[in-house]
mmCIF file of C-alpha atoms and ligand atoms in Angstrom:
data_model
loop_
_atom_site.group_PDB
_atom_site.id
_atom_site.type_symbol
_atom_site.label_atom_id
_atom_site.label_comp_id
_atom_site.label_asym_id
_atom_site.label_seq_id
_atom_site.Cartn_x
_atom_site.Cartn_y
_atom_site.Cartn_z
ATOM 1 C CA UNK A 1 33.462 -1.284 62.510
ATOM 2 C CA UNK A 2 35.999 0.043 64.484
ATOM 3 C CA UNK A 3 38.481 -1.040 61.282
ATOM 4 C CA UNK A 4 36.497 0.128 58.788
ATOM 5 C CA UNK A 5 36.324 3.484 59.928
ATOM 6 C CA UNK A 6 40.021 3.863 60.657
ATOM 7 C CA UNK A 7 40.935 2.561 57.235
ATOM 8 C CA UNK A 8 38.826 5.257 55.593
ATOM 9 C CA UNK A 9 40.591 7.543 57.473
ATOM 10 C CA UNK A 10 43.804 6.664 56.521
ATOM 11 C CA UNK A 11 42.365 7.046 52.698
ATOM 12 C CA UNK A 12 41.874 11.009 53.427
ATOM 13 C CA UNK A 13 45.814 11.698 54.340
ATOM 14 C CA UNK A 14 47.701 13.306 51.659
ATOM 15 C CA UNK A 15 51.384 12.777 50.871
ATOM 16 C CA UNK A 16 53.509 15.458 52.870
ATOM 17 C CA UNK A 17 51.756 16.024 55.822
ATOM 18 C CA UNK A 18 52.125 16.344 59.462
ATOM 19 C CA UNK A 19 49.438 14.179 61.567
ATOM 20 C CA UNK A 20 47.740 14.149 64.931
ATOM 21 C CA UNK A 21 47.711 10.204 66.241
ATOM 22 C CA UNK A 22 45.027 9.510 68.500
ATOM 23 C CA UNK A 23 44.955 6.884 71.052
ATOM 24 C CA UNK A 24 42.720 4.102 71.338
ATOM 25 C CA UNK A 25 41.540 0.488 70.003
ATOM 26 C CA UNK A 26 39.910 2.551 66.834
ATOM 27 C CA UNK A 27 43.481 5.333 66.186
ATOM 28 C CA UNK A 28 45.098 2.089 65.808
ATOM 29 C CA UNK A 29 42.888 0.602 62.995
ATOM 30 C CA UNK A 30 44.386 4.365 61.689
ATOM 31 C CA UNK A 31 47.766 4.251 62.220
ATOM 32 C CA UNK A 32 48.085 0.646 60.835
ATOM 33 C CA UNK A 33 46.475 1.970 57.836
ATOM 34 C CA UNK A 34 48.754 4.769 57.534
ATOM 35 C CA UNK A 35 51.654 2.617 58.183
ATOM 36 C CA UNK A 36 50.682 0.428 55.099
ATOM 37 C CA UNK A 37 50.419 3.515 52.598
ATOM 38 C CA UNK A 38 54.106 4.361 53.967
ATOM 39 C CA UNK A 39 54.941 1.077 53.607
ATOM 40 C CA UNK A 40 53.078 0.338 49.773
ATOM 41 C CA UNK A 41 52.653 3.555 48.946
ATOM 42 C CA UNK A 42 55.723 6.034 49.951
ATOM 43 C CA UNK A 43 53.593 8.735 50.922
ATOM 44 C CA UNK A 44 55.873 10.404 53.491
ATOM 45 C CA UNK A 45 54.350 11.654 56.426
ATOM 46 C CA UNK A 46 55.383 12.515 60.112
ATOM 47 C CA UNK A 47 52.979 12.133 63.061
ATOM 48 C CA UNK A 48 53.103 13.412 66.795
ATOM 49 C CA UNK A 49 51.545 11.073 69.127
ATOM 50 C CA UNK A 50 48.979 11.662 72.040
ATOM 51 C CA UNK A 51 49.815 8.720 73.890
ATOM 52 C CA UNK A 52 52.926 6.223 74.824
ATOM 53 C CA UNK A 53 50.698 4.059 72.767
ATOM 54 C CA UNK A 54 50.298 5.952 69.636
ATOM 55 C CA UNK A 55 53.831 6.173 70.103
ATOM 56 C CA UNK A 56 55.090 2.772 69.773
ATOM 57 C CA UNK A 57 52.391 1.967 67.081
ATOM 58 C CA UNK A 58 53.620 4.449 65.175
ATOM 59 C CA UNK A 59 57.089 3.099 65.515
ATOM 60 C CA UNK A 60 55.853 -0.229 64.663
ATOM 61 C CA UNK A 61 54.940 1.235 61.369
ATOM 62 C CA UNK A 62 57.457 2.854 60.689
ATOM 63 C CA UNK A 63 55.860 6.647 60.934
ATOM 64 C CA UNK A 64 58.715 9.083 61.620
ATOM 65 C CA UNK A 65 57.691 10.882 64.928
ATOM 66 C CA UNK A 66 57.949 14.221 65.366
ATOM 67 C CA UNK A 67 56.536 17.480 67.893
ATOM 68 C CA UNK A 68 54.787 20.401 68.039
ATOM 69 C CA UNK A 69 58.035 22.228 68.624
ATOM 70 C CA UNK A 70 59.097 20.830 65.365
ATOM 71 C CA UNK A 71 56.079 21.151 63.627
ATOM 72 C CA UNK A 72 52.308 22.311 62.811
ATOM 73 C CA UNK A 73 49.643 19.780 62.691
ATOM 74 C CA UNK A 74 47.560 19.580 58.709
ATOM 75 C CA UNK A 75 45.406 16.569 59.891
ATOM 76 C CA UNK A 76 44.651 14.877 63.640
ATOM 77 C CA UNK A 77 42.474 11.797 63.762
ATOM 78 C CA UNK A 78 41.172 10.895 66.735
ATOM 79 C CA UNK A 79 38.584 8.822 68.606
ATOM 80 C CA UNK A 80 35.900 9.213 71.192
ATOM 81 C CA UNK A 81 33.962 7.769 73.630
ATOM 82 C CA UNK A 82 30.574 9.829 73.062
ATOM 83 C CA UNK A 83 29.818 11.857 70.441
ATOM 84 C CA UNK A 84 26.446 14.305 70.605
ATOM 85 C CA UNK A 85 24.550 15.590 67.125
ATOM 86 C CA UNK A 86 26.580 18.788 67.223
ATOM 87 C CA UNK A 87 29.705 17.109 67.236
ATOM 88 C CA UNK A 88 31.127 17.899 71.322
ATOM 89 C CA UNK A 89 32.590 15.282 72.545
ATOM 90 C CA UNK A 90 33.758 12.756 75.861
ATOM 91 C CA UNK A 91 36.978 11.463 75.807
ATOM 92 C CA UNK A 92 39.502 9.961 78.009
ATOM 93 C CA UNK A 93 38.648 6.537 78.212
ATOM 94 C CA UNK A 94 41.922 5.828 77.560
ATOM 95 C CA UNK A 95 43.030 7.879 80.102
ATOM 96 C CA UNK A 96 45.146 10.288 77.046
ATOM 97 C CA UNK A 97 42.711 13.182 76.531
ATOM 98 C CA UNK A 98 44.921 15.605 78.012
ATOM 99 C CA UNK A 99 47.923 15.272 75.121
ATOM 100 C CA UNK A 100 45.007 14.176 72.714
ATOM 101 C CA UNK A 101 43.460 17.504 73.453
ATOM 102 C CA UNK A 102 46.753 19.694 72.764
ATOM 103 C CA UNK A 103 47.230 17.587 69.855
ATOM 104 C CA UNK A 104 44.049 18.142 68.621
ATOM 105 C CA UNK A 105 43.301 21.540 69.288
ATOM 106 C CA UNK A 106 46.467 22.584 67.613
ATOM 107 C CA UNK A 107 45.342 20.631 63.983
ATOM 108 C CA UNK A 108 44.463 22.091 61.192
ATOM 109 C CA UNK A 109 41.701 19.802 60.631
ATOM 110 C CA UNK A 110 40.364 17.043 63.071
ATOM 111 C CA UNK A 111 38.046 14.446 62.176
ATOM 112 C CA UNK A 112 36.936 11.613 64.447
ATOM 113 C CA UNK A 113 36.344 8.331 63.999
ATOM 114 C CA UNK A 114 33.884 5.516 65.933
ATOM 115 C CA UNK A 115 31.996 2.754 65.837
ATOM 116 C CA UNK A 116 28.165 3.858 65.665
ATOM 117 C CA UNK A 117 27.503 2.685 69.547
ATOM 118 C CA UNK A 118 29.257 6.216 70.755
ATOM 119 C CA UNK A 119 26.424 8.418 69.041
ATOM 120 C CA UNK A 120 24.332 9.917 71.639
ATOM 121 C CA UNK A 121 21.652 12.193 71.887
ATOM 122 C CA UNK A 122 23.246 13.844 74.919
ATOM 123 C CA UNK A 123 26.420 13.359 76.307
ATOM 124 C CA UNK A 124 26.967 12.039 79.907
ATOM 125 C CA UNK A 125 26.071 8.434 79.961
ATOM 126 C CA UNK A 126 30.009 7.485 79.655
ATOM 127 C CA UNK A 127 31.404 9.237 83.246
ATOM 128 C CA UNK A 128 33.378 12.089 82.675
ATOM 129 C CA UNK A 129 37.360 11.477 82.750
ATOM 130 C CA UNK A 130 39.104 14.596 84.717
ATOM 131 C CA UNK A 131 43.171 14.146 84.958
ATOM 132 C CA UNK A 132 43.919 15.642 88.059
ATOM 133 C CA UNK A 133 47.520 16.176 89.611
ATOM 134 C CA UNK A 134 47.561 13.503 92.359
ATOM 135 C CA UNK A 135 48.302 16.021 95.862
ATOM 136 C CA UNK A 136 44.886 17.962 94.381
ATOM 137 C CA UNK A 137 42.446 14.622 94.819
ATOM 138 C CA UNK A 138 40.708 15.610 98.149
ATOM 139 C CA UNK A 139 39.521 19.714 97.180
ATOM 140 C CA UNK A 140 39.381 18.642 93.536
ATOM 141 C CA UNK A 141 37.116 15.823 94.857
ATOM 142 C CA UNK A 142 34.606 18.456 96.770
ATOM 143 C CA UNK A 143 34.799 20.578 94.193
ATOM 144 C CA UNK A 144 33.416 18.266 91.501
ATOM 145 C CA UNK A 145 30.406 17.132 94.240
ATOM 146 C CA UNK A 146 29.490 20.625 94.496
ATOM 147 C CA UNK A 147 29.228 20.358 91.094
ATOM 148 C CA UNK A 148 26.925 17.275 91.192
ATOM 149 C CA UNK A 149 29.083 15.034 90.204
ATOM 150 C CA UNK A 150 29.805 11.234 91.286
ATOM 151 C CA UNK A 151 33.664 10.869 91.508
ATOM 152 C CA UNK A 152 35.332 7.963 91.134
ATOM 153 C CA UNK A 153 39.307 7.303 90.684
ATOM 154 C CA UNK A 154 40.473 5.324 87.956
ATOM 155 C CA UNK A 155 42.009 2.297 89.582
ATOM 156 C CA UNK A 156 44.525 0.508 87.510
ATOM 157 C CA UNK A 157 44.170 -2.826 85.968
ATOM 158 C CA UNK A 158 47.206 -5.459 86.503
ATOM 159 C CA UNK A 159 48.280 -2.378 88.703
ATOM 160 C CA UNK A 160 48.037 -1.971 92.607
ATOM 161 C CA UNK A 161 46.661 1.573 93.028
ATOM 162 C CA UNK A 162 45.198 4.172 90.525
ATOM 163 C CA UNK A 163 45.888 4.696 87.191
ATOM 164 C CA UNK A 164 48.883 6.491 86.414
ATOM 165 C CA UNK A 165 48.527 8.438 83.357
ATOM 166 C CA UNK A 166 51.480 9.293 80.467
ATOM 167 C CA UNK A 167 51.774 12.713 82.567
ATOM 168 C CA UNK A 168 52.305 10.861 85.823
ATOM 169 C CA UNK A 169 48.891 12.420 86.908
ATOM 170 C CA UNK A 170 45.371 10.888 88.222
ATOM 171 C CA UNK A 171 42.280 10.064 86.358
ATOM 172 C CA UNK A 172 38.890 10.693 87.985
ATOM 173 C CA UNK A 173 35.715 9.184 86.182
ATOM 174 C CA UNK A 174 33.164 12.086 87.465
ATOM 175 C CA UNK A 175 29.404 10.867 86.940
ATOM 176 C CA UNK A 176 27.150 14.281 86.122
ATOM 177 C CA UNK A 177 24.355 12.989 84.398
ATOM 178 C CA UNK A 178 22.993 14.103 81.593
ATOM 179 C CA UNK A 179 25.586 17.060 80.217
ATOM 180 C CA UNK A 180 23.203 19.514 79.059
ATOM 181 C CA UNK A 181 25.823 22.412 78.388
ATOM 182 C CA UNK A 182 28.925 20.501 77.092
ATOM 183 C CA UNK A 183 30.826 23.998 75.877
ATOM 184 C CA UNK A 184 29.985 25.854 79.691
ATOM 185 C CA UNK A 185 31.101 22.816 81.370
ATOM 186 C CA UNK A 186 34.167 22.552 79.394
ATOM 187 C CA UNK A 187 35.562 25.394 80.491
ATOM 188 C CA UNK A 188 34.515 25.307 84.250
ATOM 189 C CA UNK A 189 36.184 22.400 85.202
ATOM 190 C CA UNK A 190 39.280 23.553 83.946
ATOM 191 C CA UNK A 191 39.335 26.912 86.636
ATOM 192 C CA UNK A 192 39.596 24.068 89.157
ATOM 193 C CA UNK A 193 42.878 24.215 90.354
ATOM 194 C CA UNK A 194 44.641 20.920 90.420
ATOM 195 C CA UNK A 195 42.913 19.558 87.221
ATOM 196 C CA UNK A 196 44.660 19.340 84.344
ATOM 197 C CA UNK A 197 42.245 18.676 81.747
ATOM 198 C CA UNK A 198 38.888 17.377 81.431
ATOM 199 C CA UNK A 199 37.648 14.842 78.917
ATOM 200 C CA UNK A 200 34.571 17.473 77.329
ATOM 201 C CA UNK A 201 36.282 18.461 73.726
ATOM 202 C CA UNK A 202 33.215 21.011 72.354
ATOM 203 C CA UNK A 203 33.626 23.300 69.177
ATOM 204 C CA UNK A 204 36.400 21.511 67.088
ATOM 205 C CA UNK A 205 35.219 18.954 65.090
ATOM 206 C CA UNK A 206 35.156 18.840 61.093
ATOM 207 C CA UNK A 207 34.276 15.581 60.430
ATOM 208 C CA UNK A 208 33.286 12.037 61.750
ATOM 209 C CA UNK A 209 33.666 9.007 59.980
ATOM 210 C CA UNK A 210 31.186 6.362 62.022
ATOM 211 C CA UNK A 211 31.828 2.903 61.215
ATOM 212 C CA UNK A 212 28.099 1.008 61.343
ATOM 213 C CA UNK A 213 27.261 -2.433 60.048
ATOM 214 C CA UNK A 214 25.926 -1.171 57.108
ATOM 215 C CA UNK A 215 29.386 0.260 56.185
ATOM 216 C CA UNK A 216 31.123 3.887 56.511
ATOM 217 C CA UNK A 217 29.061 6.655 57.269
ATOM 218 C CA UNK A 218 30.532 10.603 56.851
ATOM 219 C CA UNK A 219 29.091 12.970 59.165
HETATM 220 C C1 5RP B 301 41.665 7.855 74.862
HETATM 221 C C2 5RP B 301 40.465 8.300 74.111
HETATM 222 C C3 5RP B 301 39.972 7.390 73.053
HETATM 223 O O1 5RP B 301 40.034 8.049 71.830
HETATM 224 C C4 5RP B 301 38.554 6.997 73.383
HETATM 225 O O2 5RP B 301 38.538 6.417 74.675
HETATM 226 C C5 5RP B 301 37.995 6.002 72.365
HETATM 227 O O3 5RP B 301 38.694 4.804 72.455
HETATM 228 P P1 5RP B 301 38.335 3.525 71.602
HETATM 229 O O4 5RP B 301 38.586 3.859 70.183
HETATM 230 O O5 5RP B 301 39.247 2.451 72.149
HETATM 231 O O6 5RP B 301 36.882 3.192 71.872
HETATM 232 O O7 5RP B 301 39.904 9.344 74.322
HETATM 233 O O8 5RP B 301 41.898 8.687 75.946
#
């Protein structure tokens, strides 16, 4: 599913243009398939990573890499880890929403792509993901509980310690419930001074290509 939906993707980027990659096991479905029309094809396009990871798969593939300083975004595909009926958003599961976030803010269009297991009625099941710089973890901590919400740190895998993310920053996974006003929210954790970015994307969205098992669905 996760395939399919990248792959279809891939079939909606047009020769010439400047791409958002995404991070995550379902961007890289995307960026192989984008790699293959370079490869088969010679469309020539450029793409500016969110991620050390979209990075090196775009390297693998032989994508030339380029910046925002260099250049303005036409298309960003990205994925997510919930996704409500009007199209807001958790992300950060990969611990890359902050760069994902520039990335995708800044694109002329952005469509999203999942396997049908991340549509939700309301968003909130999936713990928020809040980068945080590290000296900022107690008061950011009490800040969030005041909040209501359950922090936890990310704790790294194969890693002593937390999570280190591509910014050299924290990750907190911040249990709030049921999010009942994604676009509010949004916007008051970021007054929180010592977080960076939180994983709530609201408002941005053109399109979402789901992957189900009864094939590609276009929302
Ligand atoms: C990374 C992200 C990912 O896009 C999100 O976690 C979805 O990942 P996957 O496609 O592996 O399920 O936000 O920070």
């Amino acid at each position: 599913m996760k395939k399919d939906c990248g792959y279809a993707a891939a079939e909606e980027v047009k020769d010439g243009q400047i791409l958002g990659l995404g991070t995550g096991s379902t961007t890289l479905y995307f960026i192989e398939k984008v790699g293959m029309r370079v490869r088969d094809e010679g469309i020539e396009v450029m793409g500016i990573p969110t991620s050390f990871q979209s990075s090196l798969l775009a390297r693998e593939w032989n994508i030339p890499i380029t910046s925002l300083d260099e250049h303005e975004i036409d298309l960003a595909v990205d994925g997510a880890d919930e996704i409500d009926p009007d199209f807001n958003l958790i992300k950060g599961g990969g611990a890359a929403h902050t760069l994902e976030k520039i990335v995708d803010y800044s694109a002329d269009e952005l469509i999203i792509i999942a396997d049908e297991s991340k549509l939700v009625d309301t968003l909130g099941a999936f713990p928020l993901p809040v980068e945080i710089i590290p000296i900022s973890l107690k008061p950011v901590t009490k800040a969030l509980n005041d909040m209501g919400g359950e922090v936890a740190i990310r704790m790294g895998e194969k890693k002593d310690g937390p999570v280190i993310t591509d910014n050299g920053n924290f990750i907190l996974d911040v249990s709030f419930g049921r999010i009942e006003n994604p676009i509010e929210m949004e916007e008051e954790l970021n007054t929180i001074p010592g977080v960076v970015e939180n994983g709530l994307f609201t408002q941005m969205v053109d399109k979402v290509i789901i992957g189900s098992k009864d094939g590609v669905k276009y929302l």
